[in-house]
Short mmCIF file of C-alpha atoms and ligand atoms in Angstrom, two decimals:
data_model
loop_
_atom_site.label_atom_id
_atom_site.label_comp_id
_atom_site.label_asym_id
_atom_site.label_seq_id
_atom_site.Cartn_x
_atom_site.Cartn_y
_atom_site.Cartn_z
CA MET A 1 4.29 -32.79 -24.66
CA ARG A 2 1.13 -31.03 -23.47
CA LYS A 3 1.99 -27.42 -22.76
CA ALA A 4 0.34 -25.14 -20.24
CA LEU A 5 0.66 -21.48 -19.33
CA LEU A 6 -0.37 -20.57 -15.80
CA ALA A 7 -1.00 -16.84 -15.34
CA VAL A 8 -0.80 -16.03 -11.65
CA SER A 9 -2.10 -12.76 -10.22
CA PHE A 10 -2.48 -11.39 -6.71
CA GLY A 11 -6.19 -11.25 -7.49
CA THR A 12 -9.09 -8.94 -6.86
CA SER A 13 -12.60 -9.39 -5.54
CA VAL A 14 -13.87 -6.04 -6.84
CA PRO A 15 -16.46 -6.89 -9.51
CA GLY A 16 -15.23 -5.86 -12.96
CA ALA A 17 -11.68 -5.03 -11.80
CA ASP A 18 -10.54 -8.45 -13.03
CA ALA A 19 -10.94 -7.13 -16.60
CA ALA A 20 -7.35 -5.86 -16.30
CA ILE A 21 -6.18 -9.35 -15.26
CA ILE A 22 -8.07 -10.97 -18.14
CA SER A 23 -6.56 -8.40 -20.48
CA VAL A 24 -2.99 -9.41 -19.43
CA GLU A 25 -3.90 -13.11 -19.66
CA ASN A 26 -5.17 -12.66 -23.21
CA ALA A 27 -1.94 -10.91 -24.21
CA LEU A 28 0.11 -13.74 -22.65
CA LYS A 29 -1.97 -16.34 -24.44
CA GLU A 30 -1.38 -14.53 -27.72
CA ALA A 31 2.39 -14.55 -27.08
CA CYS A 32 2.45 -18.36 -26.83
CA PRO A 33 -0.49 -19.77 -28.78
CA ASP A 34 0.79 -23.36 -28.42
CA ARG A 35 0.00 -23.36 -24.68
CA ASP A 36 -3.32 -23.83 -22.88
CA LEU A 37 -4.04 -20.98 -20.48
CA PHE A 38 -4.83 -21.48 -16.79
CA ARG A 39 -5.37 -18.88 -14.07
CA ALA A 40 -4.60 -18.64 -10.35
CA TYR A 41 -4.58 -15.96 -7.63
CA THR A 42 -1.95 -15.83 -4.86
CA SER A 43 -4.08 -13.95 -2.32
CA ARG A 44 -5.61 -16.50 0.05
CA ILE A 45 -8.07 -13.92 1.36
CA ILE A 46 -9.33 -13.11 -2.15
CA CYS A 47 -9.51 -16.81 -3.16
CA ARG A 48 -11.58 -17.54 -0.04
CA LYS A 49 -13.84 -14.55 -0.64
CA LEU A 50 -14.45 -15.50 -4.30
CA ARG A 51 -15.17 -19.11 -3.29
CA ASP A 52 -17.74 -17.91 -0.74
CA GLU A 53 -19.32 -15.75 -3.44
CA GLY A 54 -19.58 -18.74 -5.79
CA ARG A 55 -17.05 -17.51 -8.36
CA PRO A 56 -13.93 -19.47 -7.34
CA ILE A 57 -10.43 -18.89 -8.72
CA PRO A 58 -7.81 -21.53 -7.82
CA THR A 59 -4.69 -20.90 -5.75
CA PRO A 60 -1.38 -21.67 -7.53
CA GLU A 61 -1.24 -25.08 -5.75
CA GLU A 62 -4.76 -25.97 -6.88
CA ALA A 63 -4.06 -24.87 -10.45
CA LEU A 64 -0.76 -26.80 -10.64
CA GLU A 65 -2.51 -29.92 -9.24
CA GLN A 66 -5.16 -29.60 -11.94
CA ILE A 67 -2.59 -29.01 -14.69
CA ALA A 68 -0.66 -32.11 -13.57
CA ALA A 69 -3.87 -34.16 -13.33
CA GLU A 70 -4.80 -33.19 -16.89
CA GLY A 71 -1.51 -34.61 -18.14
CA TYR A 72 0.44 -31.47 -19.02
CA THR A 73 4.19 -32.03 -18.97
CA ASP A 74 5.56 -28.56 -19.83
CA VAL A 75 4.40 -25.60 -17.74
CA ILE A 76 5.36 -21.94 -17.70
CA VAL A 77 4.14 -19.89 -14.76
CA GLN A 78 3.86 -16.19 -15.56
CA PRO A 79 3.26 -13.96 -12.54
CA THR A 80 1.43 -10.71 -13.24
CA HIS A 81 2.79 -9.25 -10.01
CA LEU A 82 4.58 -5.93 -10.40
CA THR A 83 7.68 -6.65 -8.33
CA PRO A 84 9.81 -9.64 -7.29
CA GLY A 85 8.53 -9.23 -3.72
CA LYS A 86 6.89 -11.50 -1.17
CA GLU A 87 4.07 -12.78 -3.39
CA TYR A 88 6.55 -13.68 -6.13
CA GLU A 89 8.87 -15.47 -3.70
CA LYS A 90 5.92 -17.39 -2.32
CA LEU A 91 4.95 -18.41 -5.87
CA CYS A 92 8.51 -19.57 -6.66
CA SER A 93 8.60 -21.78 -3.58
CA ILE A 94 5.19 -23.27 -4.45
CA ALA A 95 6.48 -24.00 -7.98
CA THR A 96 9.61 -25.66 -6.56
CA GLY A 97 7.34 -28.09 -4.73
CA PHE A 98 5.81 -29.15 -8.07
CA GLU A 99 9.05 -29.56 -10.05
CA ASP A 100 8.99 -33.36 -9.99
CA ARG A 101 5.41 -33.41 -11.34
CA PHE A 102 6.39 -32.06 -14.77
CA VAL A 103 9.12 -32.61 -17.35
CA SER A 104 9.59 -28.84 -17.40
CA LEU A 105 8.27 -26.18 -15.01
CA ARG A 106 9.55 -22.63 -15.33
CA VAL A 107 8.57 -19.42 -13.54
CA ALA A 108 8.93 -16.20 -15.56
CA SER A 109 9.70 -12.79 -14.05
CA PRO A 110 7.21 -10.27 -12.72
CA LEU A 111 6.68 -6.91 -14.45
CA ILE A 112 9.66 -4.99 -13.07
CA SER A 113 12.60 -7.35 -12.72
CA SER A 114 15.45 -5.35 -14.29
CA PRO A 115 16.55 -1.74 -14.84
CA GLU A 116 15.32 -2.13 -18.43
CA ASP A 117 11.85 -3.14 -17.18
CA LEU A 118 11.79 -0.10 -14.95
CA LYS A 119 12.57 2.20 -17.89
CA ASP A 120 9.98 0.42 -20.05
CA ALA A 121 7.36 0.80 -17.32
CA ALA A 122 8.15 4.52 -16.95
CA GLU A 123 7.87 4.90 -20.73
CA ALA A 124 4.53 3.08 -20.68
CA VAL A 125 3.21 5.53 -18.08
CA LEU A 126 4.42 8.56 -20.07
CA ALA A 127 2.85 7.18 -23.26
CA HIS A 128 -0.40 6.68 -21.38
CA PHE A 129 -0.36 10.01 -19.54
CA PRO A 130 1.55 12.46 -21.76
CA PRO A 131 2.97 15.21 -19.49
CA GLN A 132 0.97 18.46 -19.57
CA ASP A 133 2.15 21.87 -18.41
CA GLY A 134 0.89 22.79 -14.98
CA ARG A 135 -0.52 19.32 -14.27
CA ALA A 136 1.10 16.70 -12.10
CA LEU A 137 0.61 12.96 -12.30
CA VAL A 138 0.51 11.13 -8.97
CA LEU A 139 0.80 7.35 -9.10
CA MET A 140 -0.31 5.16 -6.23
CA GLY A 141 1.82 2.02 -6.01
CA HIS A 142 1.21 -0.75 -3.52
CA GLY A 143 4.50 -0.85 -1.60
CA THR A 144 5.92 -3.54 0.65
CA GLY A 145 8.33 -4.08 3.54
CA HIS A 146 10.34 -6.29 1.15
CA ILE A 147 13.45 -4.79 -0.46
CA ALA A 148 11.55 -4.93 -3.78
CA ASN A 149 9.86 -1.76 -2.49
CA MET A 150 12.92 0.08 -3.89
CA ILE A 151 11.21 -0.15 -7.27
CA TYR A 152 8.87 2.70 -6.29
CA PRO A 153 11.45 5.41 -5.53
CA ALA A 154 13.47 4.06 -8.48
CA LEU A 155 10.44 4.49 -10.75
CA GLN A 156 10.16 8.15 -9.77
CA THR A 157 13.85 8.56 -10.57
CA ALA A 158 13.24 6.90 -13.96
CA PHE A 159 10.66 9.61 -14.74
CA ARG A 160 13.12 12.37 -13.81
CA LEU A 161 15.84 10.80 -15.94
CA ALA A 162 13.36 10.66 -18.83
CA GLY A 163 12.79 14.41 -18.38
CA ALA A 164 9.34 14.13 -16.77
CA GLU A 165 9.53 16.39 -13.72
CA GLU A 166 5.91 16.31 -12.58
CA VAL A 167 5.30 12.61 -12.02
CA TYR A 168 5.23 11.50 -8.39
CA VAL A 169 5.24 7.93 -7.15
CA GLY A 170 3.83 7.10 -3.74
CA THR A 171 2.75 3.85 -2.13
CA VAL A 172 -0.19 2.90 0.02
CA GLU A 173 1.68 0.34 2.16
CA GLY A 174 5.36 1.20 1.67
CA TRP A 175 7.76 4.10 1.11
CA PRO A 176 7.43 6.83 -0.11
CA GLY A 177 3.96 7.58 1.25
CA ILE A 178 1.37 10.23 0.46
CA ASP A 179 3.05 12.71 2.88
CA ASP A 180 6.24 12.54 0.81
CA VAL A 181 4.21 13.12 -2.35
CA VAL A 182 2.35 16.12 -0.87
CA ARG A 183 5.60 17.74 0.29
CA GLN A 184 7.06 17.57 -3.22
CA LEU A 185 3.82 18.71 -4.89
CA LYS A 186 3.71 21.84 -2.72
CA LYS A 187 7.14 22.84 -4.04
CA SER A 188 6.22 22.05 -7.66
CA GLY A 189 3.75 24.85 -8.26
CA CYS A 190 1.29 22.44 -9.92
CA ARG A 191 -2.26 22.88 -8.71
CA GLU A 192 -3.95 20.23 -10.85
CA ILE A 193 -3.38 16.53 -10.42
CA ASP A 194 -4.20 13.35 -12.27
CA LEU A 195 -4.28 10.58 -9.67
CA ALA A 196 -3.92 7.00 -10.94
CA PRO A 197 -3.03 3.58 -9.56
CA PHE A 198 0.31 2.04 -10.47
CA MET A 199 -1.23 -1.36 -9.83
CA LEU A 200 -2.35 -4.13 -12.14
CA VAL A 201 -6.01 -3.62 -11.34
CA ALA A 202 -8.05 -0.70 -10.04
CA GLY A 203 -9.20 -2.80 -7.10
CA ASP A 204 -9.86 -2.13 -3.45
CA HIS A 205 -6.81 0.13 -2.91
CA ALA A 206 -7.61 2.27 -5.97
CA VAL A 207 -11.35 2.50 -5.29
CA ASN A 208 -11.05 3.21 -1.55
CA ASP A 209 -7.54 4.30 -0.48
CA MET A 210 -6.94 6.33 -3.63
CA ALA A 211 -10.27 7.63 -4.90
CA GLY A 212 -12.61 7.04 -1.93
CA ASP A 213 -14.50 9.78 -0.10
CA ASP A 214 -13.09 8.95 3.35
CA PRO A 215 -10.95 11.77 4.78
CA ASP A 216 -7.81 9.61 4.64
CA SER A 217 -8.06 8.72 0.93
CA TRP A 218 -5.40 10.24 -1.33
CA LYS A 219 -8.10 12.14 -3.22
CA SER A 220 -9.35 13.70 0.04
CA ILE A 221 -5.86 14.46 1.32
CA LEU A 222 -4.80 16.12 -1.94
CA SER A 223 -8.09 18.03 -2.27
CA GLY A 224 -7.69 19.14 1.36
CA GLU A 225 -4.26 20.55 0.44
CA GLY A 226 -5.96 22.69 -2.22
CA PHE A 227 -5.18 20.63 -5.31
CA THR A 228 -7.76 19.94 -8.01
CA VAL A 229 -7.78 16.16 -8.38
CA ARG A 230 -8.97 14.01 -11.28
CA CYS A 231 -8.99 10.29 -10.44
CA VAL A 232 -8.27 7.66 -13.07
CA LEU A 233 -9.71 4.29 -12.13
CA GLU A 234 -7.93 1.96 -14.51
CA GLY A 235 -5.29 -0.65 -13.70
CA ILE A 236 -2.08 -0.75 -15.74
CA GLY A 237 -2.99 -4.34 -16.66
CA SER A 238 -5.26 -2.87 -19.35
CA TRP A 239 -2.39 -1.14 -21.18
CA ASP A 240 -0.81 -2.63 -24.33
CA GLU A 241 2.60 -1.20 -23.33
CA ILE A 242 2.47 -3.18 -20.08
CA HIS A 243 1.37 -6.34 -21.92
CA SER A 244 4.48 -6.22 -24.05
CA ILE A 245 6.74 -6.18 -20.96
CA TYR A 246 5.00 -9.30 -19.62
CA SER A 247 5.05 -11.02 -23.00
CA GLY A 248 8.77 -10.29 -23.21
CA HIS A 249 9.34 -12.04 -19.87
CA LEU A 250 7.25 -14.99 -20.97
CA LEU A 251 9.24 -15.38 -24.19
CA GLU A 252 12.52 -15.11 -22.22
CA VAL A 253 11.81 -18.42 -20.51
CO1 CO B 301 -2.70 -4.14 0.01
#
């Protein structure tokens, strides 16, 4: 049996931001040293952009074709996506189409796939950003129209249940949004904010929608409301605590 591990990410085209993806991939590889590591991105737009720039990353279909062509018979696909949302469902249906090409093809779970994962992720954030008196932590998640979006308000609840009152979770494309975050912050009495992405990589959304200088970036909106804002431009894919959640999912399958 030739064994492969395919790490599948949404992807990023921001130079250097893929360090967080590589960091997760290395942790996954370490968790199952008997498998050869392959990489794919699910975002068609990013795959096309990277191909045009001469630094191509395969789509999941292309990677699975290559893995089959190289004679692997046992494949685990580990998504690095944060939620079991649209991208994950798309990946599962792609994998289903390849089932008859391998003796064994399994797809592991994304980062937050159970209540336990949610608590572990909240703990990872609190370990990384220990709560400080008078400072709030605002996390920018991605958000989606998919029901998996419920992970974001649930994550904020997980912080409250862990006793962390001043951590706020918003999303750039889902619910809650920055308006909901601002409304709560005004009541909190905190005037200083650490603003960080709750995303695998500090890519386009973190650089522009979160920390950009445009008037509609979260940094500008929060500064405009009178808060002192410190932006953290690091994806959670660089954190050891997050790696162990992914490695756990990989070992589950
Ligand atoms: Co987006």
